[in-house]
Amino acid sequence: AATVTTGGDLVMVGTSWKGVKGLDDGYLVRRAADGKVTEMYFGGAGSDSFKAVAAGPDGGVWVVGSTASAGGKDAWVVRLNSNMQVYSDNPMGGAKDDEATGVVVLADGSAFVVGSTLSFGAGKKDGRVWRMDGAGKVIWDYPFGSVEDDSFAAVCPDGLGGVVAVGTSGKNGATNPDGWAMSLTLDGDFGWNAPERFYGGAKADGLTACAVGQLGQTLLAGSTTNAKGDTDGWLMAVDGSGIQQWQKSYDGGDFDA
């Protein structure tokens, strides 16, 4: 995952297996606007990983993922200032496994973080959303889902002051899940005229990314299973109520996503 800061630095994050701090480490590479490259490692003695990064209005970044260095596997949010110094470092979870996979930072410096939880919610795995202030403190967090496996993969602004979270849900079929999307306001209320939307067909589908489009639309991307049983890249646009306006799949001849 990668982002560009307001100062023009390219920041990329992922996982390092060098074992600098532990089994696996959260890994960050910063290519400054002047061309200088810096590598940084984060974590403890356990297995740690970064999954997503977003730039903040102050020149810093928010990085999210998971850490197993504080006990079990927890969602992990690290906030860095414009000099890439740690401003806050928050593992967040319960008695079972939790993970953060997506983050978006708003104009006021606050953020939405999304992921999944086995510690809270209605079923096996549930999607989870954290709303955090500019200092990295949790304002609210909610699990969302069904009695089957559900998870959020990414989050983006909806162009109206709230966000859209996307992922995969087994609510309508555990063996053939659907693409799943939900619009949320700053207070955690549902933004669309339906609490959630599902997209897909009779086979397995899922959403992994989203972005603000034109004319009030939101673009959703992921993968869909075709008639041959292979996965195709999948792109769609939804309107301000989450209703699909168009969709297109992309088949490279084998498994694509």
Coordinates of C-alpha atoms in Angstrom, one line a residue:
A1 CA 0.0 0.0 0.0
A2 CA 1.2 3.5 -0.7
T3 CA 0.3 7.2 -0.3
V4 CA 1.8 10.6 -1.0
T5 CA 2.0 13.1 1.9
T6 CA 1.0 16.8 1.7
G7 CA 4.8 17.5 1.6
G8 CA 5.3 15.3 -1.5
D9 CA 6.9 12.3 0.2
L10 CA 6.0 8.8 -1.1
V11 CA 5.2 6.4 1.8
M12 CA 4.9 2.7 1.2
V13 CA 4.0 0.1 3.8
G14 CA 3.8 -3.7 4.1
T15 CA 5.5 -6.6 6.0
S16 CA 9.2 -7.4 6.5
W17 CA 10.4 -10.9 7.2
K18 CA 13.9 -9.8 8.1
G19 CA 13.2 -10.2 11.8
V20 CA 14.6 -6.8 12.8
K21 CA 12.2 -6.5 15.8
G22 CA 10.4 -9.9 15.9
L23 CA 9.1 -12.7 13.7
D24 CA 7.6 -10.3 11.2
D25 CA 7.6 -6.5 11.3
G26 CA 5.5 -3.7 10.1
Y27 CA 7.6 -2.2 7.3
L28 CA 7.6 1.4 6.0
V29 CA 9.7 3.0 3.2
R30 CA 9.7 6.7 2.8
R31 CA 11.0 8.4 -0.4
A32 CA 11.2 12.0 0.5
A33 CA 10.6 14.8 -2.0
D34 CA 14.4 15.3 -2.2
G35 CA 14.9 11.7 -3.2
K36 CA 16.2 10.4 0.2
V37 CA 15.0 6.9 1.0
T38 CA 14.4 5.8 4.6
E39 CA 13.4 2.3 5.8
M40 CA 11.6 1.8 9.2
Y41 CA 10.5 -1.3 11.1
F42 CA 7.7 -1.4 13.6
G43 CA 6.5 -4.0 16.1
G44 CA 7.6 -6.3 18.9
A45 CA 8.7 -9.9 19.4
G46 CA 5.6 -11.4 17.6
S47 CA 4.2 -11.3 14.1
D48 CA 3.3 -7.8 13.0
S49 CA 2.1 -6.4 9.6
F50 CA 1.0 -3.2 7.9
K51 CA -1.9 -3.4 5.5
A52 CA -2.8 0.2 4.5
V53 CA -1.7 3.8 4.8
A54 CA -3.3 7.2 4.4
A55 CA -1.9 10.7 4.4
G56 CA -3.1 13.3 6.9
P57 CA -3.5 17.0 6.5
D58 CA -0.5 17.7 8.8
G59 CA 2.0 16.0 6.5
G60 CA 2.0 12.8 8.5
V61 CA 0.5 9.4 7.8
W62 CA -1.8 6.8 9.5
V63 CA -0.7 3.2 9.1
V64 CA -2.9 0.2 10.0
G65 CA -2.5 -3.6 10.1
S66 CA -2.2 -6.2 12.8
T67 CA 0.1 -7.0 15.7
A68 CA 0.6 -10.2 17.7
S69 CA 3.3 -8.7 19.9
A70 CA 0.8 -7.6 22.6
G71 CA -0.7 -11.0 23.2
G72 CA -3.2 -12.3 20.6
K73 CA -3.6 -10.8 17.2
D74 CA -4.9 -7.2 17.5
A75 CA -5.9 -4.5 15.0
W76 CA -3.0 -2.0 15.0
V77 CA -3.0 1.7 14.2
V78 CA 0.2 3.8 14.1
R79 CA 0.1 7.5 13.6
L80 CA 3.3 9.2 12.4
N81 CA 4.1 12.9 12.1
S82 CA 5.6 14.7 9.1
N83 CA 9.1 13.6 10.2
M84 CA 7.9 9.9 10.4
Q85 CA 8.2 10.0 14.2
V86 CA 5.6 7.9 16.1
Y87 CA 2.8 10.1 17.4
S88 CA 0.6 7.3 18.7
D89 CA 0.8 3.5 18.5
N90 CA -2.5 1.7 19.4
P91 CA -3.2 -2.1 19.4
M92 CA -6.9 -2.6 19.5
G93 CA -8.7 -5.9 20.0
G94 CA -10.3 -8.4 22.3
A95 CA -9.8 -12.0 23.4
K96 CA -9.7 -13.4 19.8
D97 CA -8.1 -12.2 16.5
D98 CA -8.7 -8.7 15.2
E99 CA -7.2 -6.9 12.2
A100 CA -7.3 -3.5 10.6
T101 CA -7.1 -3.4 6.8
G102 CA -8.2 0.1 5.6
V103 CA -7.9 3.7 6.7
V104 CA -9.0 7.1 5.4
V105 CA -8.1 10.4 7.0
L106 CA -10.6 13.3 6.8
A107 CA -9.8 17.0 6.4
D108 CA -9.9 17.7 10.1
G109 CA -7.2 15.1 10.8
S110 CA -9.6 12.5 12.2
A111 CA -9.8 9.0 10.7
F112 CA -12.0 6.0 9.9
V113 CA -10.3 2.6 10.3
V114 CA -11.9 -0.6 9.0
G115 CA -11.1 -4.3 9.3
S116 CA -12.4 -7.5 10.9
T117 CA -13.0 -9.0 14.4
L118 CA -13.5 -12.4 15.9
S119 CA -13.7 -10.9 19.4
F120 CA -17.0 -9.0 19.0
G121 CA -20.1 -9.1 16.9
A122 CA -22.9 -11.4 15.8
G123 CA -21.2 -14.4 14.3
K124 CA -17.9 -16.0 13.2
K125 CA -16.0 -13.0 11.8
D126 CA -17.5 -9.6 11.6
G127 CA -16.6 -6.3 9.9
R128 CA -15.4 -3.6 12.3
V129 CA -15.2 0.2 12.1
W130 CA -13.2 2.5 14.3
R131 CA -13.7 6.3 14.3
M132 CA -10.6 8.0 15.7
D133 CA -9.8 11.6 16.5
G134 CA -6.7 13.4 15.3
A135 CA -4.7 12.2 18.3
G136 CA -5.3 8.6 17.5
K137 CA -7.9 8.0 20.2
V138 CA -11.0 6.0 19.6
I139 CA -14.2 8.0 19.4
W140 CA -16.4 5.0 18.7
D141 CA -16.1 1.5 17.3
Y142 CA -18.8 -0.9 16.1
P143 CA -18.9 -4.5 14.7
F144 CA -21.1 -5.1 11.7
G145 CA -22.1 -8.4 10.2
S146 CA -24.2 -11.6 10.3
V147 CA -23.8 -15.0 11.8
E148 CA -21.5 -15.9 8.9
D149 CA -18.1 -14.5 8.0
D150 CA -18.0 -10.8 7.2
S151 CA -15.1 -8.4 6.8
F152 CA -14.2 -5.0 5.6
A153 CA -11.2 -4.5 3.4
A154 CA -11.1 -0.8 2.6
V155 CA -12.8 2.5 3.3
C156 CA -13.1 5.8 1.3
P157 CA -14.8 9.2 1.5
D158 CA -18.4 9.2 0.1
G159 CA -18.1 12.8 -1.1
L160 CA -20.8 13.9 1.4
G161 CA -18.9 14.1 4.6
G162 CA -19.1 10.4 5.6
V163 CA -17.4 7.2 4.3
V164 CA -18.1 4.0 2.5
A165 CA -16.7 0.8 3.8
V166 CA -16.4 -2.2 1.5
G167 CA -15.6 -5.9 1.9
T168 CA -17.1 -9.4 1.7
S169 CA -20.1 -10.8 3.4
G170 CA -21.4 -14.4 3.8
K171 CA -24.8 -13.2 5.0
N172 CA -26.6 -14.3 1.8
G173 CA -24.5 -17.5 1.4
A174 CA -21.5 -18.7 3.4
T175 CA -19.9 -20.7 0.6
N176 CA -20.6 -18.0 -2.0
P177 CA -20.1 -14.6 -0.4
D178 CA -21.1 -11.3 -1.8
G179 CA -19.5 -7.9 -2.3
W180 CA -20.5 -5.8 0.7
A181 CA -20.7 -2.0 1.2
M182 CA -22.0 0.3 3.9
S183 CA -22.2 4.1 4.1
L184 CA -21.5 5.7 7.6
T185 CA -21.7 9.2 8.9
L186 CA -19.3 10.8 11.3
D187 CA -21.5 9.7 14.2
G188 CA -21.8 6.1 13.0
D189 CA -25.3 6.3 11.6
F190 CA -26.1 4.7 8.2
G191 CA -25.7 7.2 5.4
W192 CA -27.7 5.4 2.7
N193 CA -31.4 4.7 2.8
A194 CA -30.5 1.1 3.5
P195 CA -28.1 -0.1 6.3
E196 CA -26.0 -2.2 3.8
R197 CA -25.8 -3.2 0.2
F198 CA -24.8 -6.6 -1.3
Y199 CA -23.5 -7.1 -4.8
G200 CA -22.8 -10.2 -6.9
G201 CA -24.3 -13.3 -8.3
A202 CA -24.6 -17.0 -7.4
K203 CA -20.9 -17.5 -7.0
A204 CA -18.2 -15.9 -4.7
D205 CA -17.7 -12.2 -5.1
G206 CA -15.9 -9.6 -2.9
L207 CA -14.9 -5.9 -2.8
T208 CA -11.4 -4.8 -1.9
A209 CA -11.2 -1.1 -2.8
C210 CA -13.3 2.1 -3.3
A211 CA -12.9 5.7 -4.4
V212 CA -15.0 8.8 -4.9
G213 CA -16.2 9.1 -8.5
Q214 CA -17.9 11.8 -10.5
L215 CA -21.5 13.0 -10.2
G216 CA -21.9 11.7 -6.7
Q217 CA -21.0 8.2 -7.5
T218 CA -18.7 5.9 -5.6
L219 CA -16.5 3.4 -7.5
L220 CA -16.1 -0.1 -6.0
A221 CA -13.6 -2.7 -7.1
G222 CA -12.8 -6.3 -6.3
S223 CA -13.3 -9.7 -7.8
T224 CA -16.2 -11.8 -9.2
T225 CA -16.4 -15.5 -10.1
N226 CA -17.2 -16.2 -13.7
A227 CA -19.0 -19.1 -15.3
K228 CA -15.7 -21.1 -15.6
G229 CA -15.1 -20.8 -11.9
D230 CA -12.2 -18.4 -12.3
T231 CA -12.1 -14.9 -10.7
D232 CA -12.2 -11.7 -12.7
G233 CA -11.4 -8.2 -11.8
W234 CA -14.6 -6.3 -11.0
L235 CA -15.5 -2.6 -11.1
M236 CA -18.8 -0.9 -10.5
A237 CA -20.3 2.5 -9.7
V238 CA -23.0 3.1 -7.2
D239 CA -25.1 6.2 -6.6
G240 CA -25.6 8.2 -3.4
S241 CA -27.9 5.4 -2.0
G242 CA -25.5 2.6 -2.9
I243 CA -27.6 1.4 -5.8
Q244 CA -25.5 0.0 -8.6
Q245 CA -25.4 2.1 -11.7
W246 CA -23.1 0.0 -13.8
Q247 CA -20.6 -2.9 -13.5
K248 CA -17.9 -4.4 -15.6
S249 CA -15.7 -7.5 -15.2
Y250 CA -12.2 -8.0 -16.6
D251 CA -11.0 -11.4 -17.6
G252 CA -7.4 -11.9 -18.3
G253 CA -7.9 -15.6 -19.1
D254 CA -7.1 -17.1 -15.7
F255 CA -7.6 -16.0 -12.1
D256 CA -7.7 -12.2 -11.9
A257 CA -8.6 -9.8 -9.1

